[in-house]
Amino acid sequence: MTDATDIARLHADFEASLAVASSEGDLQALRDRFLGRKQGRVTDLFGTLAKAAPEIKRELGRQINELKAHIEQALDARRASIEASRPPAGFVDVTLPGRPPAPVARRHPLTVMRERIESVFTRWGYEIVDGPETEDDWHCFEALNMPAEHPARDMQDTLYLERPFTRGVAGRPGTRTPPPADVASLLRTHTSAMQIHYMTRHEPPIRIIAPGRVYRRDNLDVTHTPMFQQVEGLVVGERVTMGDLKGTIVAFLQELFGEKTRVVFRPSFFPYTEPSADVFASCHKCGGSGCAMCKRTGFIEVLGCGMVHPAVFEAVGYPKGRYTGFAFGMGIERLALLTYGVDDIRHFYENDLRFLEQFPS
Ligand code: DAH
């Protein structure tokens, strides 16, 4: 039997449900549940009226009608308020937190170092040349005046390829004997091989730098990686002197490390240069007074150089005595370690972004 309590309970039930309705979908569900034509709960109440006692029928009917009207009105009112608070089309909520910007890519510190070196020399009119990383014994050693018993040619130091390869050698016509076809093949141990590649194809005047990867049979440690990078330099002409070499190297190191850098040349030995020198730059961290970076000496060894040995000119077929020239070679990793004060060369090759992000790009 339906009575006033049922109506009051239904009313309370509706109010509670309305309180948590927050979307138009919720409102539609409420409308179906209470007013649906087949199973709506208010509709059901009308159905039970027929069985109500005649003396209360009229009053109950009035109350149910009132509840129905109340529900319809409440649902309409709530729909209107939801619509009013809906953001207009194209609305941008400026209070939302921003999206974090995508990380900006940077150049690798070794690339930055190489490009700094290249930019100095290209400004001075040098050409940048590129060449093979797989080499033959002749370009890497023999033509550079390194005899068969030279320690660099030892299996312990050089990575040899399993089988020799032959490469078509396009020399300047008729100027030199090509290497025998079966010479040992290897991964170049220094970019000095590029001196030979270039000179066998070009007549002086020559002004080049050759940056690139080189390989040695070294185990990984704080100062060694089996692959690293060098920049080779070569200048050849009719009256190139040791004074030109010194001036060039001093100017270069002052460009790289600053105007106040002092440069010292110390006699050294390389088979492909005579005389040869090791070059030291005053430590740019302490300015030459001595610190941990320069091991308290005030100076840091930065490159090797010298005047091209006549045996090298002979190997590439230049006429005896016509040309002189100088060459130099430096390690990019080494310069980067010194420039940035990095203590372990392996960091450069581990691709750890926490390391790489610390460098200017
Ligand atoms: N090739 C030498 C090395 O790998 C560096 C070098 C020294 C290059 C003297 C030169 C040079 O051209 O003249 O350590």
CSV table of C-alpha atoms and ligand atoms in Angstrom, one decimal:
chain,number,residue,atom,x,y,z
A,1,MET,CA,0.0,0.0,0.0
A,2,THR,CA,1.3,3.4,-0.9
A,3,ASP,CA,1.1,6.1,1.7
A,4,ALA,CA,2.6,9.5,2.4
A,5,THR,CA,5.8,7.9,3.9
A,6,ASP,CA,6.6,6.3,0.6
A,7,ILE,CA,6.3,9.6,-1.2
A,8,ALA,CA,8.5,11.3,1.3
A,9,ARG,CA,11.1,8.6,1.1
A,10,LEU,CA,11.1,8.8,-2.7
A,11,HIS,CA,11.5,12.5,-2.4
A,12,ALA,CA,14.5,12.2,-0.1
A,13,ASP,CA,16.0,9.6,-2.4
A,14,PHE,CA,15.7,11.9,-5.4
A,15,GLU,CA,17.3,14.8,-3.5
A,16,ALA,CA,20.3,12.7,-2.5
A,17,SER,CA,20.8,11.4,-6.1
A,18,LEU,CA,20.5,14.9,-7.5
A,19,ALA,CA,23.1,16.2,-5.1
A,20,VAL,CA,25.8,14.0,-6.7
A,21,ALA,CA,24.6,14.4,-10.3
A,22,SER,CA,27.2,16.4,-12.2
A,23,SER,CA,26.7,15.9,-15.9
A,24,GLU,CA,23.9,15.9,-18.4
A,25,GLY,CA,24.2,12.1,-18.6
A,26,ASP,CA,23.6,11.8,-14.8
A,27,LEU,CA,20.5,14.0,-15.1
A,28,GLN,CA,19.1,11.8,-17.9
A,29,ALA,CA,19.7,8.7,-15.8
A,30,LEU,CA,17.8,10.3,-12.9
A,31,ARG,CA,15.0,11.3,-15.2
A,32,ASP,CA,14.7,7.7,-16.4
A,33,ARG,CA,14.9,6.3,-12.9
A,34,PHE,CA,12.2,8.5,-11.4
A,35,LEU,CA,10.0,9.6,-14.3
A,36,GLY,CA,10.6,6.9,-16.9
A,37,ARG,CA,7.3,5.9,-18.6
A,38,LYS,CA,7.7,2.2,-18.0
A,39,GLN,CA,9.7,1.7,-14.8
A,40,GLY,CA,10.1,5.2,-13.3
A,41,ARG,CA,9.5,5.1,-9.6
A,42,VAL,CA,7.1,8.0,-9.6
A,43,THR,CA,5.2,6.4,-12.5
A,44,ASP,CA,5.0,3.3,-10.4
A,45,LEU,CA,3.4,5.2,-7.6
A,46,PHE,CA,0.7,6.4,-9.9
A,47,GLY,CA,0.1,2.7,-10.7
A,48,THR,CA,-0.5,1.9,-7.1
A,49,LEU,CA,-3.0,4.7,-6.6
A,50,ALA,CA,-5.8,2.6,-8.0
A,51,LYS,CA,-5.5,0.3,-4.9
A,52,ALA,CA,-5.5,3.1,-2.4
A,53,ALA,CA,-8.3,3.6,0.1
A,54,PRO,CA,-10.8,6.0,-1.5
A,55,GLU,CA,-10.6,8.5,1.4
A,56,ILE,CA,-6.9,9.2,0.9
A,57,LYS,CA,-6.7,8.6,-2.9
A,58,ARG,CA,-7.3,12.2,-3.8
A,59,GLU,CA,-4.7,13.5,-1.3
A,60,LEU,CA,-2.1,10.9,-2.4
A,61,GLY,CA,-2.7,11.8,-6.0
A,62,ARG,CA,-2.0,15.4,-5.3
A,63,GLN,CA,1.2,14.6,-3.4
A,64,ILE,CA,2.5,12.4,-6.2
A,65,ASN,CA,1.8,15.0,-8.8
A,66,GLU,CA,3.5,17.5,-6.6
A,67,LEU,CA,6.6,15.3,-6.4
A,68,LYS,CA,6.6,14.7,-10.1
A,69,ALA,CA,6.4,18.4,-10.8
A,70,HIS,CA,9.2,19.1,-8.2
A,71,ILE,CA,11.5,16.5,-9.9
A,72,GLU,CA,10.9,17.9,-13.3
A,73,GLN,CA,11.6,21.3,-12.2
A,74,ALA,CA,14.7,20.4,-10.2
A,75,LEU,CA,16.1,18.4,-13.2
A,76,ASP,CA,15.5,21.3,-15.5
A,77,ALA,CA,17.1,23.8,-13.1
A,78,ARG,CA,20.2,21.6,-12.7
A,79,ARG,CA,20.5,21.1,-16.4
A,80,ALA,CA,20.4,24.9,-16.9
A,81,SER,CA,23.1,25.4,-14.4
A,82,ILE,CA,25.3,22.7,-15.9
A,83,GLU,CA,24.9,24.3,-19.3
A,84,ALA,CA,25.7,27.7,-18.0
A,85,SER,CA,29.0,26.5,-16.5
A,86,ARG,CA,30.1,24.6,-19.6
A,87,PRO,CA,33.1,26.4,-21.1
A,88,PRO,CA,32.4,27.9,-24.5
A,89,ALA,CA,33.8,26.3,-27.7
A,90,GLY,CA,37.6,27.1,-28.0
A,91,PHE,CA,37.9,27.8,-24.3
A,92,VAL,CA,41.5,27.7,-23.0
A,93,ASP,CA,41.9,27.0,-19.3
A,94,VAL,CA,44.8,29.2,-18.4
A,95,THR,CA,44.9,27.8,-14.9
A,96,LEU,CA,46.1,24.3,-16.1
A,97,PRO,CA,49.7,23.5,-15.4
A,98,GLY,CA,51.9,24.0,-18.5
A,99,ARG,CA,53.4,21.1,-20.5
A,100,PRO,CA,57.1,20.7,-19.8
A,101,PRO,CA,59.1,21.8,-22.9
A,102,ALA,CA,60.7,19.0,-24.8
A,103,PRO,CA,64.4,18.6,-24.0
A,104,VAL,CA,66.5,20.7,-26.4
A,105,ALA,CA,69.1,18.6,-28.2
A,106,ARG,CA,72.7,19.7,-27.9
A,107,ARG,CA,75.9,19.0,-29.8
A,108,HIS,CA,78.3,16.5,-28.2
A,109,PRO,CA,81.2,18.2,-26.4
A,110,LEU,CA,83.6,16.4,-28.7
A,111,THR,CA,81.7,17.7,-31.7
A,112,VAL,CA,81.9,21.2,-30.2
A,113,MET,CA,85.6,20.8,-29.7
A,114,ARG,CA,86.2,19.6,-33.3
A,115,GLU,CA,84.1,22.4,-34.7
A,116,ARG,CA,86.0,25.0,-32.7
A,117,ILE,CA,89.3,23.7,-34.1
A,118,GLU,CA,87.9,23.6,-37.6
A,119,SER,CA,86.5,27.1,-37.5
A,120,VAL,CA,89.9,28.5,-36.6
A,121,PHE,CA,91.7,26.8,-39.5
A,122,THR,CA,88.9,27.4,-42.1
A,123,ARG,CA,89.1,31.1,-41.2
A,124,TRP,CA,92.8,30.9,-42.1
A,125,GLY,CA,92.0,29.4,-45.5
A,126,TYR,CA,92.7,25.7,-44.7
A,127,GLU,CA,90.6,23.0,-46.4
A,128,ILE,CA,89.0,20.4,-44.3
A,129,VAL,CA,89.5,16.9,-45.7
A,130,ASP,CA,88.1,13.5,-44.9
A,131,GLY,CA,89.5,10.1,-45.6
A,132,PRO,CA,89.2,6.4,-44.9
A,133,GLU,CA,89.4,4.8,-41.4
A,134,THR,CA,90.4,1.5,-42.9
A,135,GLU,CA,93.9,1.9,-44.2
A,136,ASP,CA,96.8,0.0,-45.7
A,137,ASP,CA,100.2,-0.4,-44.2
A,138,TRP,CA,101.7,1.9,-46.8
A,139,HIS,CA,99.6,5.0,-46.1
A,140,CYS,CA,99.6,4.6,-42.3
A,141,PHE,CA,103.2,3.7,-41.8
A,142,GLU,CA,105.5,3.0,-44.7
A,143,ALA,CA,105.1,6.2,-46.6
A,144,LEU,CA,105.4,8.1,-43.3
A,145,ASN,CA,108.9,6.8,-42.9
A,146,MET,CA,108.0,4.3,-40.3
A,147,PRO,CA,110.1,1.2,-41.0
A,148,ALA,CA,109.0,-2.4,-40.7
A,149,GLU,CA,110.4,-2.7,-37.2
A,150,HIS,CA,108.7,0.4,-35.9
A,151,PRO,CA,106.9,-0.4,-32.6
A,152,ALA,CA,103.6,1.2,-33.8
A,153,ARG,CA,103.4,-1.5,-36.4
A,154,ASP,CA,103.3,-4.2,-33.8
A,155,MET,CA,100.2,-6.4,-33.5
A,156,GLN,CA,100.1,-5.3,-29.9
A,157,ASP,CA,99.4,-1.7,-30.9
A,158,THR,CA,97.5,-1.8,-34.1
A,159,LEU,CA,94.2,-3.3,-35.0
A,160,TYR,CA,94.8,-5.3,-38.2
A,161,LEU,CA,92.0,-6.5,-40.4
A,162,GLU,CA,91.7,-10.2,-41.0
A,163,ARG,CA,92.4,-10.0,-44.8
A,164,PRO,CA,94.2,-7.4,-46.8
A,165,PHE,CA,92.0,-5.4,-49.1
A,166,THR,CA,92.9,-3.6,-52.2
A,167,ARG,CA,91.8,-0.1,-53.0
A,168,GLY,CA,92.1,1.5,-56.3
A,169,VAL,CA,94.7,4.2,-55.7
A,170,ALA,CA,94.3,7.3,-57.8
A,171,GLY,CA,97.6,9.0,-57.5
A,172,ARG,CA,98.8,11.9,-59.6
A,173,PRO,CA,99.6,10.3,-62.9
A,174,GLY,CA,103.0,8.7,-63.1
A,175,THR,CA,104.4,10.3,-59.9
A,176,ARG,CA,104.8,7.4,-57.6
A,177,THR,CA,104.8,3.6,-57.2
A,178,PRO,CA,101.4,2.4,-55.8
A,179,PRO,CA,101.8,0.1,-52.8
A,180,PRO,CA,101.8,-3.6,-53.5
A,181,ALA,CA,98.2,-5.0,-53.7
A,182,ASP,CA,98.7,-7.4,-50.7
A,183,VAL,CA,99.9,-5.0,-48.0
A,184,ALA,CA,98.4,-5.5,-44.6
A,185,SER,CA,95.1,-3.7,-43.9
A,186,LEU,CA,94.3,-2.1,-40.7
A,187,LEU,CA,92.3,0.6,-38.8
A,188,ARG,CA,94.3,3.8,-39.0
A,189,THR,CA,96.2,4.5,-35.8
A,190,HIS,CA,96.6,8.2,-36.6
A,191,THR,CA,95.2,10.8,-39.0
A,192,SER,CA,98.8,11.3,-40.4
A,193,ALA,CA,97.8,8.8,-43.0
A,194,MET,CA,95.7,11.6,-44.5
A,195,GLN,CA,99.0,13.5,-45.3
A,196,ILE,CA,99.8,10.7,-47.7
A,197,HIS,CA,96.3,10.4,-49.2
A,198,TYR,CA,96.2,14.1,-49.9
A,199,MET,CA,99.8,14.5,-51.2
A,200,THR,CA,99.4,11.6,-53.6
A,201,ARG,CA,96.5,13.4,-55.2
A,202,HIS,CA,97.5,17.1,-55.0
A,203,GLU,CA,100.5,19.3,-55.8
A,204,PRO,CA,101.5,22.0,-53.4
A,205,PRO,CA,100.6,24.6,-52.2
A,206,ILE,CA,98.7,22.5,-49.6
A,207,ARG,CA,96.9,23.8,-46.5
A,208,ILE,CA,94.6,21.2,-45.0
A,209,ILE,CA,93.3,19.8,-41.7
A,210,ALA,CA,92.0,16.3,-41.5
A,211,PRO,CA,89.8,15.5,-38.5
A,212,GLY,CA,88.7,11.9,-37.9
A,213,ARG,CA,88.5,8.8,-35.9
A,214,VAL,CA,91.6,6.6,-35.2
A,215,TYR,CA,91.9,3.2,-33.6
A,216,ARG,CA,94.5,1.7,-31.3
A,217,ARG,CA,94.8,-1.6,-29.4
A,218,ASP,CA,94.3,0.0,-26.0
A,219,ASN,CA,92.1,-1.2,-23.2
A,220,LEU,CA,89.6,1.3,-21.8
A,221,ASP,CA,90.9,3.3,-18.9
A,222,VAL,CA,90.8,6.8,-17.6
A,223,THR,CA,93.0,8.1,-20.4
A,224,HIS,CA,92.5,5.5,-23.2
A,225,THR,CA,89.7,4.4,-25.5
A,226,PRO,CA,90.4,2.0,-28.4
A,227,MET,CA,88.8,4.6,-30.7
A,228,PHE,CA,89.4,8.3,-30.4
A,229,GLN,CA,89.7,11.4,-32.6
A,230,GLN,CA,92.5,13.4,-34.0
A,231,VAL,CA,92.9,16.5,-36.1
A,232,GLU,CA,95.9,16.4,-38.5
A,233,GLY,CA,97.3,19.5,-40.1
A,234,LEU,CA,99.5,19.8,-43.2
A,235,VAL,CA,101.0,22.8,-45.0
A,236,VAL,CA,103.4,22.3,-47.9
A,237,GLY,CA,104.8,24.9,-50.3
A,238,GLU,CA,108.0,26.2,-51.7
A,239,ARG,CA,109.4,28.1,-48.8
A,240,VAL,CA,107.5,26.9,-45.7
A,241,THR,CA,109.7,27.3,-42.6
A,242,MET,CA,109.8,26.2,-39.0
A,243,GLY,CA,108.9,29.9,-38.2
A,244,ASP,CA,105.6,29.4,-40.1
A,245,LEU,CA,105.0,26.3,-38.0
A,246,LYS,CA,105.7,28.1,-34.8
A,247,GLY,CA,103.6,31.1,-35.7
A,248,THR,CA,100.7,28.9,-36.8
A,249,ILE,CA,100.7,26.8,-33.7
A,250,VAL,CA,101.0,29.7,-31.2
A,251,ALA,CA,98.2,31.6,-32.9
A,252,PHE,CA,96.0,28.5,-32.9
A,253,LEU,CA,96.5,27.7,-29.3
A,254,GLN,CA,95.9,31.3,-28.3
A,255,GLU,CA,92.6,31.2,-30.3
A,256,LEU,CA,91.7,28.0,-28.5
A,257,PHE,CA,92.8,28.8,-24.9
A,258,GLY,CA,93.0,32.6,-24.9
A,259,GLU,CA,95.4,35.4,-25.9
A,260,LYS,CA,97.5,35.1,-22.8
A,261,THR,CA,98.4,31.4,-23.5
A,262,ARG,CA,102.2,30.8,-23.6
A,263,VAL,CA,103.5,28.1,-25.8
A,264,VAL,CA,106.6,26.0,-25.5
A,265,PHE,CA,108.2,23.8,-28.2
A,266,ARG,CA,110.3,20.9,-27.0
A,267,PRO,CA,112.4,18.7,-29.3
A,268,SER,CA,110.8,15.4,-29.9
A,269,PHE,CA,110.8,12.6,-32.4
A,270,PHE,CA,108.3,11.5,-35.1
A,271,PRO,CA,109.6,9.5,-38.1
A,272,TYR,CA,107.6,11.7,-40.5
A,273,THR,CA,109.0,15.0,-39.3
A,274,GLU,CA,112.4,16.4,-38.9
A,275,PRO,CA,112.9,18.4,-36.7
A,276,SER,CA,110.0,17.3,-34.5
A,277,ALA,CA,108.5,19.0,-31.4
A,278,ASP,CA,106.1,18.4,-28.6
A,279,VAL,CA,104.1,21.5,-27.9
A,280,PHE,CA,103.0,22.6,-24.5
A,281,ALA,CA,100.5,25.3,-23.7
A,282,SER,CA,100.4,27.2,-20.3
A,283,CYS,CA,97.7,25.7,-18.2
A,284,HIS,CA,94.5,27.8,-18.8
A,285,LYS,CA,93.1,26.7,-15.4
A,286,CYS,CA,95.9,28.2,-13.3
A,287,GLY,CA,97.5,30.4,-15.9
A,288,GLY,CA,100.9,28.6,-15.5
A,289,SER,CA,101.3,28.8,-11.7
A,290,GLY,CA,100.7,25.1,-11.2
A,291,CYS,CA,97.5,23.2,-10.3
A,292,ALA,CA,96.1,19.7,-10.3
A,293,MET,CA,95.1,19.8,-14.0
A,294,CYS,CA,98.7,20.5,-15.1
A,295,LYS,CA,100.1,18.3,-12.4
A,296,ARG,CA,101.8,21.4,-10.9
A,297,THR,CA,104.0,22.0,-14.0
A,298,GLY,CA,102.0,25.0,-15.2
A,299,PHE,CA,102.1,23.5,-18.7
A,300,ILE,CA,100.1,20.9,-20.6
A,301,GLU,CA,101.2,18.9,-23.6
A,302,VAL,CA,98.7,19.6,-26.4
A,303,LEU,CA,100.1,18.4,-29.8
A,304,GLY,CA,102.9,17.0,-31.8
A,305,CYS,CA,104.4,18.6,-34.9
A,306,GLY,CA,107.4,19.1,-37.1
A,307,MET,CA,108.8,19.8,-40.5
A,308,VAL,CA,107.8,17.2,-43.0
A,309,HIS,CA,110.6,14.7,-43.5
A,310,PRO,CA,112.1,14.6,-47.0
A,311,ALA,CA,111.5,10.8,-47.1
A,312,VAL,CA,107.7,11.5,-46.9
A,313,PHE,CA,107.9,13.9,-49.9
A,314,GLU,CA,109.9,11.2,-51.7
A,315,ALA,CA,107.2,8.6,-50.9
A,316,VAL,CA,104.5,10.7,-52.5
A,317,GLY,CA,106.6,11.4,-55.5
A,318,TYR,CA,107.4,15.1,-55.1
A,319,PRO,CA,110.6,16.3,-56.8
A,320,LYS,CA,113.5,16.1,-54.5
A,321,GLY,CA,114.3,19.4,-52.7
A,322,ARG,CA,111.5,21.4,-54.2
A,323,TYR,CA,109.0,21.6,-51.3
A,324,THR,CA,109.1,22.1,-47.6
A,325,GLY,CA,106.2,21.9,-45.2
A,326,PHE,CA,105.0,21.3,-41.7
A,327,ALA,CA,102.6,18.9,-40.1
A,328,PHE,CA,100.9,18.7,-36.7
A,329,GLY,CA,98.5,16.3,-35.0
A,330,MET,CA,96.3,16.6,-31.9
A,331,GLY,CA,93.8,14.5,-30.0
A,332,ILE,CA,90.3,16.0,-29.7
A,333,GLU,CA,89.4,14.0,-26.6
A,334,ARG,CA,92.6,15.2,-24.9
A,335,LEU,CA,91.9,18.9,-25.7
A,336,ALA,CA,88.3,18.4,-24.5
A,337,LEU,CA,89.4,16.8,-21.2
A,338,LEU,CA,91.7,19.7,-20.6
A,339,THR,CA,89.3,22.4,-21.7
A,340,TYR,CA,86.4,21.2,-19.6
A,341,GLY,CA,88.4,19.7,-16.7
A,342,VAL,CA,86.9,16.2,-17.3
A,343,ASP,CA,88.8,13.5,-15.4
A,344,ASP,CA,87.9,10.4,-17.3
A,345,ILE,CA,87.9,10.0,-21.1
A,346,ARG,CA,85.3,7.3,-20.9
A,347,HIS,CA,82.6,9.8,-20.0
A,348,PHE,CA,82.6,11.1,-23.5
A,349,TYR,CA,81.5,7.8,-24.9
A,350,GLU,CA,78.9,6.6,-22.4
A,351,ASN,CA,76.0,8.7,-23.6
A,352,ASP,CA,74.9,9.6,-20.1
A,353,LEU,CA,72.8,12.7,-20.5
A,354,ARG,CA,73.6,13.9,-17.0
A,355,PHE,CA,77.2,14.2,-18.2
A,356,LEU,CA,76.5,15.6,-21.7
A,357,GLU,CA,74.1,18.3,-20.5
A,358,GLN,CA,76.8,20.0,-18.6
A,359,PHE,CA,78.6,21.4,-21.7
A,360,PRO,CA,78.0,24.5,-23.7
A,361,SER,CA,76.7,23.5,-27.1
B,1,DAH,N1,100.6,11.1,-35.4
B,1,DAH,C1,100.9,11.6,-34.1
B,1,DAH,C2,100.2,10.8,-33.1
B,1,DAH,O1,99.3,10.1,-33.4
B,1,DAH,C3,100.6,13.0,-34.0
B,1,DAH,C4,101.5,13.9,-34.9
B,1,DAH,C5,102.8,14.2,-34.4
B,1,DAH,C6,101.1,14.2,-36.1
B,1,DAH,C7,103.6,15.0,-35.2
B,1,DAH,C8,101.9,15.0,-36.9
B,1,DAH,C9,103.2,15.4,-36.5
B,1,DAH,O2,101.6,15.4,-38.2
B,1,DAH,O3,104.0,16.1,-37.3
B,1,DAH,O4,100.5,10.9,-31.9
